[in-house]
CSV table of C-alpha atoms and ligand atoms in Angstrom, one decimal:
chain,number,residue,atom,x,y,z
A,1,MET,CA,-20.4,-29.3,159.5
A,2,ARG,CA,-17.6,-29.5,157.0
A,3,LEU,CA,-16.1,-28.2,153.9
A,4,GLU,CA,-14.8,-30.7,151.6
A,5,ASP,CA,-13.7,-30.7,147.8
A,6,ILE,CA,-16.0,-33.8,146.9
A,7,ILE,CA,-15.3,-35.9,143.7
A,8,ILE,CA,-18.6,-36.6,141.8
A,9,LYS,CA,-19.4,-40.3,141.4
A,10,GLU,CA,-22.2,-40.0,139.0
A,11,ASN,CA,-24.5,-37.0,137.8
A,12,LYS,CA,-27.3,-38.3,135.4
A,13,LYS,CA,-30.6,-37.4,134.3
A,14,VAL,CA,-33.6,-39.4,136.1
A,15,ALA,CA,-36.7,-37.1,134.9
A,16,HIS,CA,-37.3,-33.9,132.9
A,17,ASP,CA,-34.8,-31.4,133.8
A,18,THR,CA,-33.8,-33.5,137.2
A,19,TYR,CA,-30.7,-35.0,138.0
A,20,LEU,CA,-29.2,-37.4,140.7
A,21,LEU,CA,-25.6,-36.5,141.8
A,22,SER,CA,-23.6,-38.5,144.0
A,23,PHE,CA,-20.4,-38.6,145.7
A,24,VAL,CA,-18.3,-40.5,148.4
A,25,SER,CA,-17.4,-39.0,151.9
A,26,SER,CA,-17.8,-41.3,154.9
A,27,ASP,CA,-17.2,-37.9,157.3
A,28,MET,CA,-20.1,-36.1,156.1
A,29,ALA,CA,-22.2,-39.6,155.6
A,30,LYS,CA,-21.6,-40.0,159.4
A,31,GLU,CA,-23.2,-36.6,160.4
A,32,ILE,CA,-26.0,-36.6,158.1
A,33,LEU,CA,-29.5,-36.3,159.4
A,34,PRO,CA,-32.8,-36.5,157.2
A,35,GLY,CA,-33.8,-33.4,156.2
A,36,GLN,CA,-30.3,-31.5,156.2
A,37,PHE,CA,-29.0,-29.9,153.1
A,38,LEU,CA,-25.4,-29.1,151.6
A,39,GLU,CA,-24.4,-26.0,150.2
A,40,ILE,CA,-22.5,-26.4,147.0
A,41,LYS,CA,-20.1,-24.2,144.9
A,42,VAL,CA,-20.7,-24.7,141.2
A,43,GLY,CA,-18.6,-23.1,138.5
A,44,GLU,CA,-16.7,-19.6,138.7
A,45,GLY,CA,-17.7,-16.0,137.8
A,46,LEU,CA,-20.2,-13.5,138.3
A,47,ASN,CA,-23.1,-15.8,137.1
A,48,ASN,CA,-22.0,-18.3,140.3
A,49,LEU,CA,-21.1,-16.2,143.1
A,50,LEU,CA,-23.1,-17.9,145.6
A,51,ARG,CA,-23.2,-21.8,146.6
A,52,LEU,CA,-26.6,-23.6,146.1
A,53,PRO,CA,-28.6,-25.1,148.9
A,54,ILE,CA,-29.3,-28.7,147.8
A,55,SER,CA,-31.1,-31.3,150.2
A,56,ILE,CA,-29.7,-34.5,150.9
A,57,HIS,CA,-31.7,-37.0,148.9
A,58,ASP,CA,-30.2,-40.3,150.5
A,59,VAL,CA,-27.2,-41.8,152.3
A,60,ILE,CA,-26.0,-45.3,151.2
A,61,ASP,CA,-23.0,-46.6,153.3
A,62,ASP,CA,-20.5,-43.7,152.4
A,63,THR,CA,-22.5,-42.4,149.2
A,64,ILE,CA,-24.3,-39.4,149.6
A,65,TYR,CA,-27.0,-38.4,147.0
A,66,MET,CA,-28.7,-35.0,145.8
A,67,LEU,CA,-31.5,-34.7,143.5
A,68,TYR,CA,-31.7,-31.4,141.7
A,69,LYS,CA,-33.8,-29.4,139.2
A,70,VAL,CA,-32.4,-27.2,136.4
A,71,ILE,CA,-33.4,-23.8,137.6
A,72,GLY,CA,-30.8,-21.3,136.4
A,73,ASN,CA,-27.3,-20.9,135.7
A,74,GLY,CA,-25.9,-22.4,138.6
A,75,THR,CA,-28.2,-25.8,138.0
A,76,LYS,CA,-27.7,-25.6,134.6
A,77,ASP,CA,-23.8,-25.5,135.0
A,78,LEU,CA,-23.9,-28.3,137.5
A,79,THR,CA,-25.2,-30.8,134.6
A,80,GLU,CA,-21.8,-30.4,133.0
A,81,TYR,CA,-20.2,-31.9,135.8
A,82,LYS,CA,-18.9,-35.6,134.7
A,83,THR,CA,-17.6,-38.5,137.0
A,84,GLY,CA,-14.3,-37.2,138.5
A,85,ALA,CA,-15.1,-33.7,138.7
A,86,LYS,CA,-14.3,-31.8,141.6
A,87,ILE,CA,-16.6,-29.2,143.6
A,88,SER,CA,-16.8,-27.8,147.0
A,89,ALA,CA,-19.3,-28.6,149.6
A,90,LEU,CA,-20.3,-27.3,152.8
A,91,GLY,CA,-22.5,-29.2,155.1
A,92,PRO,CA,-24.3,-31.1,156.5
A,93,LEU,CA,-26.4,-27.6,157.3
A,94,GLY,CA,-29.6,-27.1,158.8
A,95,ASN,CA,-32.0,-28.9,161.6
A,96,GLY,CA,-33.7,-31.7,159.5
A,97,PHE,CA,-36.6,-33.3,160.3
A,98,PRO,CA,-37.5,-34.0,164.0
A,99,LYS,CA,-36.4,-37.6,165.0
A,100,LEU,CA,-39.8,-40.0,165.0
A,101,GLU,CA,-40.7,-41.3,168.1
A,102,GLY,CA,-43.4,-44.1,168.8
A,103,GLU,CA,-45.7,-45.4,166.5
A,104,LYS,CA,-46.7,-42.6,164.5
A,105,GLU,CA,-47.3,-42.6,160.8
A,106,VAL,CA,-45.4,-40.1,158.8
A,107,LEU,CA,-47.3,-38.7,155.9
A,108,LEU,CA,-44.6,-37.3,153.4
A,109,VAL,CA,-46.0,-34.7,151.4
A,110,ALA,CA,-43.6,-33.7,148.2
A,111,GLY,CA,-44.2,-30.7,145.4
A,112,GLY,CA,-41.9,-31.5,142.6
A,113,ILE,CA,-38.1,-31.2,143.4
A,114,GLY,CA,-39.5,-30.9,147.0
A,115,TYR,CA,-39.2,-34.9,146.8
A,116,GLY,CA,-35.9,-34.2,147.6
A,117,PRO,CA,-35.2,-34.9,151.2
A,118,PHE,CA,-37.5,-37.8,151.4
A,119,PRO,CA,-35.9,-41.3,150.5
A,120,LEU,CA,-33.5,-40.6,153.3
A,121,VAL,CA,-36.5,-40.0,155.9
A,122,ILE,CA,-38.0,-43.4,154.4
A,123,ARG,CA,-34.7,-45.2,154.9
A,124,ASN,CA,-34.9,-44.4,158.6
A,125,ASN,CA,-38.8,-45.2,159.1
A,126,ASN,CA,-40.8,-47.8,157.3
A,127,ASN,CA,-44.0,-46.6,158.5
A,128,TYR,CA,-44.8,-43.9,155.9
A,129,LYS,CA,-47.1,-42.7,153.0
A,130,LEU,CA,-45.6,-40.7,150.3
A,131,PHE,CA,-47.7,-38.3,148.7
A,132,TYR,CA,-45.7,-36.8,145.5
A,133,GLY,CA,-47.3,-34.1,143.2
A,134,VAL,CA,-45.9,-33.0,140.0
A,135,SER,CA,-47.4,-31.0,136.8
A,136,THR,CA,-46.9,-33.8,134.4
A,137,LYS,CA,-45.6,-37.6,134.6
A,138,ASN,CA,-42.2,-36.8,133.0
A,139,GLU,CA,-41.6,-34.6,136.1
A,140,ILE,CA,-41.5,-37.8,138.5
A,141,ALA,CA,-38.0,-39.0,139.6
A,142,LYS,CA,-39.2,-42.6,139.7
A,143,ASP,CA,-35.8,-44.2,140.0
A,144,THR,CA,-33.5,-42.8,142.1
A,145,THR,CA,-32.2,-44.6,145.2
A,146,PHE,CA,-35.7,-45.1,145.7
A,147,LYS,CA,-38.2,-46.9,143.5
A,148,LEU,CA,-41.7,-45.4,143.7
A,149,GLU,CA,-43.6,-48.5,142.5
A,150,ASN,CA,-44.9,-49.2,145.9
A,151,ASP,CA,-48.4,-49.1,147.6
A,152,LYS,CA,-47.0,-46.8,150.3
A,153,VAL,CA,-46.7,-44.3,147.1
A,154,ASN,CA,-49.3,-41.7,145.9
A,155,VAL,CA,-48.8,-39.6,142.9
A,156,ALA,CA,-50.9,-36.7,141.9
A,157,THR,CA,-50.3,-35.0,138.6
A,158,VAL,CA,-51.9,-31.8,137.4
A,159,ASP,CA,-52.5,-32.8,134.1
A,160,GLY,CA,-53.7,-36.2,135.2
A,161,SER,CA,-51.0,-37.9,133.2
A,162,GLU,CA,-50.3,-40.4,136.1
A,163,GLY,CA,-51.9,-41.1,139.4
A,164,HIS,CA,-54.5,-38.6,140.8
A,165,LYS,CA,-55.6,-35.4,138.3
A,166,GLY,CA,-55.0,-32.5,140.4
A,167,PHE,CA,-53.1,-31.4,143.5
A,168,VAL,CA,-51.0,-33.4,146.0
A,169,THR,CA,-53.0,-32.2,148.8
A,170,ASP,CA,-56.0,-33.6,147.4
A,171,ILE,CA,-54.7,-36.9,148.2
A,172,LEU,CA,-53.4,-36.0,151.6
A,173,GLU,CA,-56.6,-34.9,152.5
A,174,GLU,CA,-58.6,-38.0,151.1
A,175,TYR,CA,-56.1,-39.9,152.8
A,176,ILE,CA,-56.8,-38.4,156.1
A,177,LEU,CA,-60.5,-38.7,155.7
A,178,LYS,CA,-60.5,-42.3,155.2
A,179,ASN,CA,-57.9,-43.5,157.7
A,180,GLY,CA,-58.3,-41.0,160.5
A,181,GLU,CA,-56.0,-38.4,162.1
A,182,LYS,CA,-54.7,-40.2,164.9
A,183,ASP,CA,-51.1,-41.1,165.3
A,184,LYS,CA,-50.0,-39.3,162.4
A,185,ILE,CA,-47.3,-36.8,161.6
A,186,ILE,CA,-46.7,-34.9,158.4
A,187,PHE,CA,-43.4,-33.7,156.9
A,188,SER,CA,-43.6,-31.7,153.8
A,189,CYS,CA,-41.2,-29.8,151.3
A,190,GLY,CA,-42.1,-28.4,148.0
A,191,PRO,CA,-43.4,-24.7,146.7
A,192,GLU,CA,-44.8,-22.5,149.2
A,193,ILE,CA,-48.0,-22.5,147.9
A,194,MET,CA,-48.4,-26.1,148.5
A,195,MET,CA,-47.1,-26.1,151.9
A,196,LYS,CA,-49.3,-23.2,153.1
A,197,LYS,CA,-52.1,-25.4,152.0
A,198,VAL,CA,-50.4,-28.6,153.8
A,199,ALA,CA,-50.2,-26.4,157.0
A,200,GLN,CA,-53.9,-25.6,156.7
A,201,ILE,CA,-54.7,-29.2,156.3
A,202,ALA,CA,-52.6,-30.4,159.1
A,203,ASN,CA,-54.4,-27.7,161.5
A,204,LYS,CA,-57.9,-28.4,160.5
A,205,TYR,CA,-57.1,-32.1,161.4
A,206,ASN,CA,-55.2,-31.3,164.4
A,207,ILE,CA,-52.1,-33.2,163.3
A,208,GLU,CA,-48.4,-31.9,164.2
A,209,SER,CA,-46.5,-31.1,160.9
A,210,TYR,CA,-43.1,-29.9,160.0
A,211,LEU,CA,-42.4,-28.0,156.7
A,212,SER,CA,-39.2,-27.5,155.0
A,213,LEU,CA,-39.1,-23.8,153.9
A,214,GLU,CA,-37.2,-22.6,150.9
A,215,GLU,CA,-35.3,-19.3,151.1
A,216,TYR,CA,-32.9,-17.7,149.0
A,217,MET,CA,-29.4,-18.1,150.8
A,218,ALA,CA,-26.3,-16.4,150.5
A,219,CYS,CA,-23.9,-17.6,153.5
A,220,GLY,CA,-25.9,-20.6,154.3
A,221,ILE,CA,-24.6,-20.6,157.9
A,222,GLY,CA,-26.2,-17.9,160.0
A,223,ALA,CA,-23.9,-15.2,159.5
A,224,CYS,CA,-25.8,-12.9,156.8
A,225,VAL,CA,-29.5,-12.8,157.9
A,226,GLY,CA,-30.2,-13.2,154.2
A,227,CYS,CA,-32.8,-16.1,154.6
A,228,VAL,CA,-34.9,-14.9,157.5
A,229,LYS,CA,-38.9,-15.8,157.6
A,230,LYS,CA,-41.5,-14.8,160.3
A,231,ILE,CA,-42.2,-17.6,162.6
A,232,LYS,CA,-44.4,-17.2,165.7
A,233,ASN,CA,-43.4,-16.7,169.3
A,234,SER,CA,-45.8,-15.8,172.0
A,235,GLU,CA,-43.1,-14.7,174.1
A,236,LYS,CA,-42.3,-12.1,171.8
A,237,LYS,CA,-44.2,-8.5,171.8
A,238,GLU,CA,-45.2,-8.9,168.3
A,239,GLY,CA,-46.2,-12.5,169.0
A,240,TRP,CA,-43.5,-13.6,166.2
A,241,GLU,CA,-39.8,-13.0,165.2
A,242,TYR,CA,-37.6,-13.5,162.3
A,243,LYS,CA,-35.6,-16.9,162.3
A,244,LYS,CA,-33.0,-18.0,159.8
A,245,VAL,CA,-34.1,-20.7,157.5
A,246,CYS,CA,-30.4,-21.8,156.9
A,247,LYS,CA,-29.6,-22.5,160.5
A,248,ASP,CA,-32.8,-22.3,162.8
A,249,GLY,CA,-34.6,-24.3,159.7
A,250,PRO,CA,-34.9,-25.0,156.9
A,251,ILE,CA,-37.5,-27.3,158.9
A,252,PHE,CA,-40.3,-25.5,160.9
A,253,LYS,CA,-43.6,-26.6,162.7
A,254,GLY,CA,-46.4,-26.0,160.3
A,255,ASP,CA,-48.6,-24.1,162.7
A,256,GLU,CA,-45.6,-21.8,163.8
A,257,VAL,CA,-44.9,-20.4,160.0
A,258,ILE,CA,-46.4,-17.1,159.3
A,259,TRP,CA,-47.2,-16.8,155.6
A,260,GLU,CA,-47.4,-13.6,153.5
B,301,FAD,C1,-33.0,-25.5,152.2
B,301,FAD,C2,-32.9,-26.0,150.8
B,301,FAD,C3,-32.9,-26.9,149.9
B,301,FAD,C4,-32.7,-27.2,148.8
B,301,FAD,N1,-33.0,-28.3,148.3
B,301,FAD,C5,-33.1,-28.3,146.6
B,301,FAD,C6,-33.1,-29.9,146.2
B,301,FAD,O1,-32.7,-30.9,146.8
B,301,FAD,N2,-33.0,-29.8,144.9
B,301,FAD,C7,-33.1,-28.8,144.0
B,301,FAD,O2,-33.2,-28.9,142.9
B,301,FAD,N3,-33.4,-27.5,144.6
B,301,FAD,C8,-33.3,-27.3,146.1
B,301,FAD,N4,-33.2,-26.1,146.3
B,301,FAD,C9,-33.5,-25.0,145.5
B,301,FAD,C10,-32.0,-24.6,145.0
B,301,FAD,O3,-31.3,-24.3,146.0
B,301,FAD,C11,-32.4,-23.7,143.7
B,301,FAD,O4,-33.1,-24.2,142.7
B,301,FAD,C12,-31.0,-23.2,143.1
B,301,FAD,O5,-30.1,-22.5,144.0
B,301,FAD,C13,-31.2,-22.4,142.0
B,301,FAD,O6,-29.9,-21.8,141.7
B,301,FAD,P1,-29.6,-21.6,140.2
B,301,FAD,O7,-28.3,-21.0,140.1
B,301,FAD,O8,-29.7,-22.7,139.1
B,301,FAD,O9,-30.8,-20.7,139.9
B,301,FAD,P2,-30.5,-18.9,139.8
B,301,FAD,O10,-32.1,-18.8,139.9
B,301,FAD,O11,-29.8,-18.4,138.8
B,301,FAD,O12,-30.2,-18.5,141.3
B,301,FAD,C14,-29.2,-17.6,141.7
B,301,FAD,C15,-28.6,-17.8,143.1
B,301,FAD,O13,-29.8,-17.5,143.9
B,301,FAD,C16,-30.0,-18.6,145.0
B,301,FAD,N5,-31.1,-19.4,144.7
B,301,FAD,C17,-32.1,-19.2,143.4
B,301,FAD,N6,-33.3,-20.1,144.0
B,301,FAD,C18,-33.3,-20.4,144.9
B,301,FAD,C19,-34.1,-21.1,146.0
B,301,FAD,N7,-35.0,-21.5,145.6
B,301,FAD,N8,-33.6,-21.2,147.3
B,301,FAD,C20,-32.3,-21.0,147.7
B,301,FAD,N9,-31.6,-20.2,147.0
B,301,FAD,C21,-31.9,-20.0,145.6
B,301,FAD,C22,-28.8,-19.6,145.0
B,301,FAD,O14,-27.8,-19.2,145.6
B,301,FAD,C23,-28.3,-19.2,143.5
B,301,FAD,O15,-27.0,-19.2,143.4
B,301,FAD,C24,-33.0,-25.9,147.7
B,301,FAD,C25,-33.1,-24.6,148.4
B,301,FAD,C26,-32.9,-24.7,149.7
B,301,FAD,C27,-33.2,-23.3,150.4
B,302,FES,S1,-28.4,-17.6,154.2
B,302,FES,FE1,-26.9,-16.2,155.7
B,302,FES,S2,-28.3,-16.2,157.5
B,302,FES,FE2,-29.0,-17.7,156.5
């Protein structure tokens, strides 16, 4: 983990309210695992006190990419940073997705900006299928470091403007029904309601799954206990324990998450 002042290489709009930011750091690039994130400090003042957690989208040579969606003040201010601007970044943080062993096909299930971490997973593993769900087609980040036009990519839009009309979990389950559940593993990132459904599908077909959970974070390094989630643990009296999303996660096994 490093604390660096990074210099922005590019910060460009790639879809509705969605931007791709890149910078060069050979030290960070060497350390990053797929599914890890950075905590970045955007702006000054009371509106921007906390750092923002943003997943690492991709790493190409020494260049690190992040895909982000405008939500509130921090991400809105981030869009104003141009090439050459300086920003403080802490990371890489978090555990990352597990290393894939053997011949398993990885089913990547992304909801909206939850697509963020997957190009780096794909760069390390060609045996994948990507299921990418958004509300409407102008939210699809088609052309970042990864080009979506590819027969391993399946898109779902809620309004039917592109791909399957409906939810991304529909096309995930259809694929499993058609191709069987053998030798498959699921990685997912997106809204909690979607990941809960992904975990149910994974349990139904007995497929191992890993979910990247989102939680409000203050410190990002395990010091403030501000980001806890209930995770099953049969050795505890209650059958569960609180785990820190920033340090123990953000990625947890789908069958261990307790949804509230
Ligand atoms: C592990 C992890 C990875 C993430 N990866 C991405 C990504 O790749 N791309 C992306 O666009 N977004 C990602 N997010 C969500 C992103 O952090 C929030 O959208 C962002 O912090 C919103 O900040 P804001 O100031 O624009 O909004 P505001 O709502 O004004 O946020 C105020 C503060 O609350 C905190 N906060 C707000 N929303 C969240 C949230 N959902 N999760 C955690 N903290 C939050 C931030 O610290 C922020 O400073 C990720 C979140 C987590 C936990
Ligand atoms: S954000 Fe402080 S412990 Fe996780």
